[in-house]
CSV table of C-alpha atoms and ligand atoms in Angstrom, one decimal:
chain,number,residue,atom,x,y,z
A,132,UNK,CA,18.4,-36.3,-12.9
A,133,UNK,CA,19.3,-32.6,-13.9
A,134,UNK,CA,20.9,-30.1,-11.8
A,135,UNK,CA,19.5,-29.2,-8.8
A,136,UNK,CA,17.8,-26.2,-9.1
A,137,UNK,CA,17.7,-23.7,-6.7
A,138,UNK,CA,15.4,-20.4,-5.7
A,139,UNK,CA,17.7,-17.7,-3.6
A,140,UNK,CA,15.5,-15.2,-1.8
A,141,UNK,CA,17.8,-12.4,-0.2
A,142,UNK,CA,16.5,-8.5,0.5
A,143,UNK,CA,19.9,-7.0,0.7
A,144,UNK,CA,23.5,-7.0,-0.1
A,145,UNK,CA,24.0,-10.7,-1.1
A,146,UNK,CA,27.2,-11.7,-0.7
A,147,UNK,CA,26.3,-15.0,0.0
A,148,UNK,CA,24.1,-15.6,-3.0
A,149,UNK,CA,27.4,-14.1,-4.7
A,150,UNK,CA,29.3,-16.8,-2.7
A,151,UNK,CA,26.4,-19.7,-4.3
A,152,UNK,CA,26.9,-18.0,-7.7
A,153,UNK,CA,30.7,-18.5,-7.6
A,154,UNK,CA,30.8,-21.8,-5.8
A,155,UNK,CA,29.0,-22.8,-9.1
A,156,UNK,CA,31.0,-21.3,-11.6
A,157,UNK,CA,34.0,-23.0,-10.0
A,158,UNK,CA,32.3,-26.3,-10.5
A,159,UNK,CA,32.4,-26.8,-6.4
A,160,UNK,CA,28.6,-26.5,-6.0
A,161,UNK,CA,26.7,-29.1,-8.9
A,162,UNK,CA,23.4,-26.6,-9.1
A,163,UNK,CA,21.5,-23.7,-11.1
A,164,UNK,CA,20.3,-20.9,-9.9
A,165,UNK,CA,16.9,-21.2,-11.1
A,166,UNK,CA,15.5,-17.6,-9.8
A,167,UNK,CA,16.4,-15.3,-7.4
A,168,UNK,CA,13.5,-13.5,-5.3
A,169,UNK,CA,13.6,-10.5,-3.4
A,170,UNK,CA,10.9,-9.1,-1.3
A,171,UNK,CA,13.2,-5.4,-1.6
A,172,UNK,CA,13.0,-3.6,-5.4
A,173,UNK,CA,16.5,-2.1,-4.5
A,174,UNK,CA,18.5,-5.6,-3.2
A,175,UNK,CA,21.9,-5.4,-4.2
A,176,UNK,CA,21.1,-9.0,-4.8
A,177,UNK,CA,18.8,-8.9,-7.7
A,178,UNK,CA,21.7,-6.5,-9.0
A,179,UNK,CA,24.2,-9.0,-8.9
A,180,UNK,CA,21.2,-11.7,-10.5
A,181,UNK,CA,21.1,-8.9,-13.4
A,182,UNK,CA,24.7,-9.5,-13.7
A,183,UNK,CA,24.9,-12.8,-14.1
A,184,UNK,CA,22.2,-13.2,-16.1
A,185,UNK,CA,20.3,-15.5,-13.8
A,186,UNK,CA,16.2,-14.8,-13.9
A,187,UNK,CA,15.4,-13.0,-10.9
A,188,UNK,CA,11.9,-10.6,-9.6
A,189,UNK,CA,11.0,-8.5,-7.0
A,190,UNK,CA,7.8,-10.1,-5.1
A,191,UNK,CA,6.1,-7.0,-3.5
A,192,UNK,CA,5.1,-7.8,0.0
A,193,UNK,CA,2.2,-4.7,-0.6
A,194,UNK,CA,0.6,-6.7,-3.5
A,195,UNK,CA,0.1,-9.9,-1.3
A,196,UNK,CA,-1.4,-8.2,1.8
A,197,UNK,CA,-3.6,-10.6,4.2
A,198,UNK,CA,-2.4,-14.1,6.1
A,199,UNK,CA,-0.5,-16.2,4.3
A,200,UNK,CA,-0.9,-14.3,1.2
A,201,UNK,CA,2.8,-13.6,0.8
A,202,UNK,CA,3.9,-17.0,1.1
A,203,UNK,CA,1.1,-18.4,-1.4
A,204,UNK,CA,3.0,-16.4,-4.0
A,205,UNK,CA,6.3,-17.3,-3.2
A,206,UNK,CA,5.4,-21.1,-3.4
A,207,UNK,CA,3.9,-20.6,-6.8
A,208,UNK,CA,7.2,-18.9,-8.2
A,209,UNK,CA,9.2,-21.9,-6.9
A,210,UNK,CA,6.7,-24.2,-8.6
A,211,UNK,CA,6.8,-21.8,-11.8
A,212,UNK,CA,10.5,-22.0,-11.6
A,213,UNK,CA,10.4,-26.1,-10.7
A,214,UNK,CA,12.4,-25.1,-7.5
A,215,UNK,CA,14.3,-28.1,-5.7
A,216,UNK,CA,15.7,-26.0,-3.1
A,217,UNK,CA,14.8,-23.0,-1.5
A,218,UNK,CA,17.9,-21.0,-0.3
A,219,UNK,CA,17.3,-18.3,2.5
A,220,UNK,CA,20.1,-15.4,2.3
A,221,UNK,CA,19.8,-12.7,4.3
A,222,UNK,CA,16.1,-12.8,3.4
A,223,UNK,CA,14.3,-10.4,6.0
A,224,UNK,CA,10.7,-11.8,6.5
A,225,UNK,CA,10.0,-14.9,8.4
A,226,UNK,CA,8.2,-17.5,6.1
A,227,UNK,CA,5.0,-18.7,6.9
A,228,UNK,CA,3.7,-22.2,8.1
A,229,UNK,CA,2.2,-22.4,4.1
A,230,UNK,CA,5.4,-22.1,2.9
A,231,UNK,CA,7.4,-24.2,5.3
A,232,UNK,CA,4.9,-27.2,4.9
A,233,UNK,CA,5.1,-26.9,0.9
A,234,UNK,CA,8.7,-27.4,0.7
A,235,UNK,CA,8.9,-29.6,3.7
A,236,UNK,CA,12.7,-29.9,4.5
A,237,UNK,CA,13.5,-28.1,1.2
A,238,UNK,CA,14.5,-24.6,2.2
A,239,UNK,CA,17.7,-23.8,4.1
A,240,UNK,CA,18.5,-20.6,6.1
A,241,UNK,CA,22.1,-19.3,7.0
A,242,UNK,CA,22.4,-17.3,10.6
A,243,UNK,CA,25.2,-15.6,11.8
A,244,UNK,CA,25.6,-17.3,15.1
A,245,UNK,CA,26.0,-21.1,16.5
A,246,UNK,CA,22.5,-21.6,17.3
A,247,UNK,CA,20.4,-21.7,19.5
A,248,UNK,CA,22.3,-19.1,20.7
A,249,UNK,CA,21.5,-15.5,19.5
A,250,UNK,CA,18.6,-16.2,16.9
A,251,UNK,CA,16.7,-13.4,15.2
A,252,UNK,CA,18.4,-9.9,14.5
A,253,UNK,CA,21.6,-8.5,14.9
A,254,UNK,CA,23.0,-11.9,16.1
A,255,UNK,CA,26.6,-10.3,15.9
A,256,UNK,CA,25.5,-7.4,18.1
A,257,UNK,CA,23.7,-9.9,20.7
A,258,UNK,CA,27.5,-12.2,20.6
A,259,UNK,CA,29.7,-9.1,21.7
A,260,UNK,CA,27.0,-7.9,23.9
A,261,UNK,CA,26.5,-11.4,25.3
A,262,UNK,CA,30.7,-11.5,25.8
A,263,UNK,CA,31.1,-15.2,24.1
A,264,UNK,CA,34.3,-16.4,23.1
A,265,UNK,CA,33.3,-17.9,20.2
A,266,UNK,CA,30.6,-17.2,17.4
A,267,UNK,CA,30.2,-18.5,13.8
A,268,UNK,CA,27.5,-19.5,11.6
A,269,UNK,CA,24.8,-21.9,11.0
A,270,UNK,CA,22.9,-23.9,7.8
A,271,UNK,CA,19.8,-25.2,9.0
A,272,UNK,CA,16.8,-26.1,7.5
A,273,UNK,CA,13.9,-24.1,7.9
A,274,UNK,CA,10.7,-25.1,10.3
A,275,UNK,CA,7.9,-22.7,11.7
A,276,UNK,CA,9.9,-20.9,13.9
A,277,UNK,CA,12.6,-17.9,14.1
A,278,UNK,CA,15.9,-19.6,13.6
A,279,UNK,CA,15.2,-23.0,14.9
A,280,UNK,CA,15.2,-25.7,12.2
A,281,UNK,CA,17.4,-28.8,12.3
A,282,UNK,CA,20.8,-27.8,12.1
A,283,UNK,CA,23.5,-29.1,8.8
A,284,UNK,CA,26.4,-27.3,9.1
A,285,UNK,CA,28.3,-25.1,11.6
A,286,UNK,CA,31.7,-22.8,11.5
A,287,UNK,CA,33.2,-21.2,14.4
A,288,UNK,CA,34.7,-18.0,14.7
A,289,UNK,CA,36.7,-16.4,17.4
A,290,UNK,CA,35.2,-13.3,19.2
A,291,UNK,CA,38.5,-10.8,20.0
A,292,UNK,CA,38.6,-8.4,23.1
A,293,UNK,CA,38.3,-5.4,20.6
A,294,UNK,CA,35.6,-6.7,18.5
A,295,UNK,CA,32.5,-4.8,17.4
A,296,UNK,CA,29.5,-6.0,15.6
A,297,UNK,CA,30.7,-4.8,12.5
A,298,UNK,CA,34.2,-6.6,12.8
A,299,UNK,CA,32.9,-9.9,14.1
A,300,UNK,CA,30.3,-9.8,11.3
A,301,UNK,CA,33.0,-9.5,8.8
A,302,UNK,CA,34.7,-12.5,10.5
A,303,UNK,CA,31.6,-14.6,10.7
A,304,UNK,CA,30.6,-13.5,6.8
A,305,UNK,CA,33.8,-15.5,5.4
A,306,UNK,CA,33.5,-18.7,7.1
A,307,UNK,CA,29.2,-17.9,5.7
A,308,UNK,CA,30.4,-18.2,1.9
A,309,UNK,CA,32.7,-20.9,2.3
A,310,UNK,CA,29.2,-22.9,5.0
A,311,UNK,CA,26.4,-22.2,2.4
A,312,UNK,CA,27.7,-23.7,-0.9
A,313,UNK,CA,28.8,-26.7,1.1
A,314,UNK,CA,25.8,-27.7,2.9
A,315,UNK,CA,23.8,-26.7,-0.6
A,316,UNK,CA,26.2,-29.5,-2.5
A,317,UNK,CA,25.4,-31.8,0.4
A,318,UNK,CA,21.9,-31.8,-0.5
A,319,UNK,CA,22.2,-32.0,-4.2
A,320,UNK,CA,24.0,-35.1,-3.7
A,321,UNK,CA,21.2,-36.2,-1.4
A,322,UNK,CA,23.3,-37.0,1.6
A,323,UNK,CA,21.3,-35.0,4.3
A,324,UNK,CA,18.8,-37.1,6.7
A,325,UNK,CA,16.5,-35.3,8.7
A,326,UNK,CA,15.5,-37.8,12.0
A,327,UNK,CA,13.8,-35.7,14.4
A,328,UNK,CA,15.4,-32.5,15.0
A,329,UNK,CA,19.0,-33.9,13.9
A,330,UNK,CA,20.7,-34.1,10.5
A,331,UNK,CA,22.6,-37.1,9.6
A,332,UNK,CA,25.4,-36.5,6.8
A,333,UNK,CA,25.8,-39.7,4.9
A,334,UNK,CA,28.9,-41.2,3.6
A,335,UNK,CA,29.9,-40.4,0.1
B,76,GRF,C1,24.6,-12.7,6.8
B,76,GRF,O1,24.9,-12.4,7.7
B,76,GRF,C2,23.6,-13.7,6.8
B,76,GRF,O2,24.0,-15.1,7.6
B,76,GRF,C3,22.1,-13.1,7.3
B,76,GRF,O3,21.7,-12.2,6.6
B,76,GRF,C4,23.4,-11.8,6.2
B,76,GRF,C5,23.0,-11.6,4.9
B,76,GRF,O4,24.1,-11.1,4.2
B,76,GRF,N1,20.9,-14.2,7.5
B,76,GRF,P1,24.5,-11.1,2.3
B,76,GRF,O5,23.1,-10.0,1.7
B,76,GRF,O6,24.1,-12.6,1.6
B,76,GRF,O7,25.1,-10.4,1.8
């Protein structure tokens, strides 16, 4: 079998995309990025793809109005680029049922909290406001819900007394950059088995 072909979807900064690019370059992740897709024309993630000569495209939501249209356009792109696995990396649109169904258990997301705590937007601010002592990040399969799919890996970071959402986000982000390539590598090795809502990690 050839290398795992990834699509990375990002709306903004793209630091997780960069971590994936770097892990591939370092030989820690046996995959290739087939395409980077963004719903924002000015996403820094697209700039990173350009710099690394990775195929990339801006998929304009305005050109795909109506229920399910954007999802269908995404799936068409994934097929066109013969994508094996989709990695959401700061992609700010909720995927619809059509996309999830078409790539069931082949879409991953990274979320900056220990799910099921603090799903949705501003997870780091939610954690600081709630007063938890630990937070972290989660890589999970994407299902029809918001940040609800089966959990693959999590990493824990302490929340410090003087943290604000930005300082906590920075501490979590460091762990994100380690965790996401590891989770993708497990998928590439065929070691993830979804049983109900639990993910079993098979031995090598
Ligand atoms: C990360 O915190 C990720 O967990 C969340 O969105 C942020 C994306 O950051 N889903 P970046 O674009 O990868 O730098």
